[in-house]
Amino acid sequence: MQGLSSRAHAFSVEALVGKPCKRMKVSEGHESSSAGDTGSDTSIFTGLHEYPVSQTKKGGSAPRGPEETSCEPQRQTVRSGAEESDADHGGENKPKENDCRPDREVRVELQGSELWKRFYEIGTEMIITKAGRRMFPSVRVKVRNLDPCQQYYIAMDVMPVDSKRYRYVYHSSQWMVAGNTDHSCISPRLYVHPDSPCAGETWMRQVISFDRVKLTNNEMDDKGHIILQSMHKYKPRVHIIQHDPRMDLSQIQSLPAEGVHSFSFPETEFTTVTAYQNQQITKLKIDRNPFAKGFRDPGRNRGVLDGLLESYPWRGPLSLDFKPFTIQLQGSLGSPTSGVKSLLPLSSSSSLHPFSVSALSCQDAALHTLTLPLYGKTSVASSPSTSPLPSRAFSSLGVDRLRGLPPLAPITDLPLLSALQGKKPPHYRDPCLHGSAGSSPCLIPLHSPLGPQGPSLLPHLSDTAGPYCLYRYSFPLNPQLTAISRHAKLAEDTTDCLLRQSPWHPTTNHCL
Amino acid sequence: MQGLSSRAHAFSVEALVGKPCKRMKVSEGHESSSAGDTGSDTSIFTGLHEYPVSQTKKGGSAPRGPEETSCEPQRQTVRSGAEESDADHGGENKPKENDCRPDREVRVELQGSELWKRFYEIGTEMIITKAGRRMFPSVRVKVRNLDPCQQYYIAMDVMPVDSKRYRYVYHSSQWMVAGNTDHSCISPRLYVHPDSPCAGETWMRQVISFDRVKLTNNEMDDKGHIILQSMHKYKPRVHIIQHDPRMDLSQIQSLPAEGVHSFSFPETEFTTVTAYQNQQITKLKIDRNPFAKGFRDPGRNRGVLDGLLESYPWRGPLSLDFKPFTIQLQGSLGSPTSGVKSLLPLSSSSSLHPFSVSALSCQDAALHTLTLPLYGKTSVASSPSTSPLPSRAFSSLGVDRLRGLPPLAPITDLPLLSALQGKKPPHYRDPCLHGSAGSSPCLIPLHSPLGPQGPSLLPHLSDTAGPYCLYRYSFPLNPQLTAISRHAKLAEDTTDCLLRQSPWHPTTNHCL
DNA sequence: GAGTTGGCACCTAGGTGGCAAAAT
DNA sequence: ATTTTGCCACCTAGGTGCCAACTC
């Protein structure tokens, strides 16, 4: 389980199997090294029971100077080394189950500190929007030395680092002070972790993630997001709040007067923006945030087609522009009975791959022909998919159904018949066209030459006769070409696929 | 906000604006009618402080007979009418803030009772899977007469109705007893609502939804799902548990000995299955569960194309099969300068619609031509979309970018130029092909006749000269045809769109 | 001109029933 | 013969940066 995002899990599973009020051992790895170690992926802070951090300023104005929050980065070095290992072994002590006073200072470690530092070195920017935007990276912490039996709230807020307004100077790639904050008195919002309240033991057992926090620049926000001003510098704080059963903290909107430990981490400082200023930040965000994968530089992990091109020797004739091209892929066929010939004169290498892709590449016709095998063995369907592509990737390209082609028996087979008759293949559903007597929308048996270039192509296909059924899939040039290549990839993974034996009329080019 | 699904919201927003310990007025609508009213969409139960329901049987075997759970459906009629309205007005009483004894019996109403009853009349089935399956409908309740200041846990479990095994007899569409349960002693799982614990006031303010509950048939489940046996009858129970601050209830796995009110509703009884038995159940699920929308009968809400066909008089020549067809849509053009002529001889009706779709319908060529307007006014981009289709719908058809065509200035415009030069339109991203000098994959300026039928089509286009730019989009016959129709829908919604004024070479058919 | 906004293509994440193979 | 399982197409829901238009 990732963090505490699902409260239900915490209750229903992990909490249930855990032994209550028994300190769990957490992996503590490198923390016994110097806490300020920049090579560490965590930052450790200890909180003092006597209030290490300044109180929340209710409805107050922004602090005047940097570091007014009294939980200083320097505090980071207060505890380390020896006491750290003390704590490690102290975890074996029997916790005082009825005594809810923690036996040592509360400690909080920032998770993903390494990533935060990567951003911090460039100058972290966080987008804020009217609707609210998540932070990336998000604040994730591990807490230690809580009383396992005590109930705690854990919350986060975001404090101004100073009362300056900033602007980004492109040519120097730097943030410069651009003025002072107009002190709009917005009471700072406190984000209470959704798992609150929770026993110390449960909190300590896992990473506490604030990834659902959203930042907004909408002062009228009514969704509980944290309200910030654009072009200002901020730093998140994490608060560990002892639950006082006498008080209903379920609706706390500001920190209580006592029993609060607060922590912050220098590398989490960021500047709010409505659009990224520093392109290095953009790049790093795109590179690390899974939701931005669509923007990633394809250089590293290019399209499957590219991968195929590189992994096969026949690269030559293929190109991605409008020029004519031919692909002839080659794979090991499991069945000696499937006699596959080289289908196209343009192909150079030996041709045993179970499908071929060709283009009738008049410059703008974008009409392609795909000869694909019909999977003749059931093992195809049940073989574990080794494709690195999620199947969803096909969806967006609109060619999922190519794969939906079922295993078939020679000719009396119902799915084949339905395909030949222009019905839907079994797995295909199209609610828009449902009920019409339409044909299979994506897999269409090839009946005749397609255009000017068709005849020059088809003889090569038809004279191979018997062992395969030719299907045609037409698609616009580039995106679907990728799709085709993905099918190539699939076929490649399916080493036991067979070409379908289905009748092919050599002169009419009809698939019977 | 829907239910309490986001704890963060409960804390950060709604809870914060609410006045603590003041009973909120909830919409109570028809509840003052007889509680047993079958026409009502809620079922109301009252719980007795003296334990209306049998205790949880820890690790126990299934009950032997039906209705062993003592919270009977019949209890449903205990309270109604007069007291109901009493409670309504009692809501204005000042709650005794320091006295946490509720002033009347706790009441729980099932939300969505009407839907539950629809299922119940057929014989509700719930799929159970190894990974866990949600319930549909899900248990959603409203609670009343809690002490606003008292903290409560609210939980759900699922109790066997009897200890019989059932099988479905298809020819009689009935569930028949097929034997007795083998008493596998799996301790029943308790699903604690993720918002627990929470103040009575907060609970009462909104619908409490158990839609995240998952049912499983995996006895070894470690994800906290509720474990049931297939082909058995069950009924969910809802428990209101007073929070005893002396006890840590955050890890409760069974109901405490006191302070629990339990409720169940006869219409929520269901039979567990691994695959639906009664097709009426399947149909109702598909009809009502948004996640099953893909399986819905398109008869009611068919494809947009169908809708267009019906809403326009020119239906005649269009068909969805392989036959040749022509569409000529007609809309009101904002600009009198855009002289659009009837583009195709096949078109019958008057032709002023800003685009046309035609097919060079050789039986299997599937090469179509789309003439579409370029949106010339910024108001197009900013006009509120009235299309009932989510934009995502286009994604799956692979033609999103058609819409991405930007508003353009006559010819020096960069996006247009890039489009004409075969570059990507501004909004288009294709990571797979990124970096290649490829052309616009989906919007390709029309340069020349496309095939045998091309020349006969293009003269009609080219001699309209000046005011538009012709783009071509090729697509396989059926699915993308729908996509085209969706663009028709978009264009229809965009009443102020303008045909683009861009040069068109009348003899070469090139878009300059 | 600088900063903000809204639309959108492209993702992640995950819920649904259909289907056919597998298990019982 | 019945029940279960795994895969899949098709959805919902929502997070991301890009872009053009808007605002000040």
mmCIF file of C-alpha atoms (C1' of nucleotides) in Angstrom, chain A residues 115-116 119 124-127 133-139 215 276 281 284-291 296, chain D residues 15-17:
data_model
loop_
_atom_site.group_PDB
_atom_site.id
_atom_site.type_symbol
_atom_site.label_atom_id
_atom_site.label_comp_id
_atom_site.label_asym_id
_atom_site.label_seq_id
_atom_site.Cartn_x
_atom_site.Cartn_y
_atom_site.Cartn_z
ATOM 1 C CA LEU A 115 13.928 14.699 -5.732
ATOM 2 C CA TRP A 116 13.063 17.808 -3.754
ATOM 3 C CA PHE A 119 14.156 20.841 -7.859
ATOM 4 C CA THR A 124 11.329 24.883 -7.347
ATOM 5 C CA GLU A 125 8.169 26.271 -8.892
ATOM 6 C CA MET A 126 4.668 25.184 -8.041
ATOM 7 C CA ILE A 127 1.766 25.905 -10.311
ATOM 8 C CA ARG A 133 -3.253 22.187 -8.374
ATOM 9 C CA ARG A 134 -1.414 19.388 -6.679
ATOM 10 C CA MET A 135 2.173 19.831 -5.655
ATOM 11 C CA PHE A 136 4.907 17.961 -7.366
ATOM 12 C CA PRO A 137 6.874 16.699 -5.658
ATOM 13 C CA SER A 138 4.412 16.195 -2.864
ATOM 14 C CA VAL A 139 5.252 16.324 0.801
ATOM 15 C CA LEU A 215 -2.699 24.868 -4.031
ATOM 16 C CA TYR A 276 6.326 27.696 -15.300
ATOM 17 C CA ILE A 281 11.751 23.048 -13.867
ATOM 18 C CA LEU A 284 12.168 17.984 -14.472
ATOM 19 C CA LYS A 285 8.461 17.973 -13.723
ATOM 20 C CA ILE A 286 7.684 16.311 -17.011
ATOM 21 C CA ASP A 287 10.433 13.838 -16.437
ATOM 22 C CA ARG A 288 9.306 12.811 -12.981
ATOM 23 C CA ASN A 289 5.586 13.319 -12.732
ATOM 24 C CA PRO A 290 3.794 10.289 -14.129
ATOM 25 C CA PHE A 291 0.833 12.384 -15.134
ATOM 26 C CA ARG A 296 8.231 13.364 -22.081
ATOM 27 C "C1'" DG D 15 -3.838 15.096 -13.076
ATOM 28 C "C1'" DT D 16 -0.199 17.662 -16.540
ATOM 29 C "C1'" DG D 17 1.941 20.952 -19.313
#
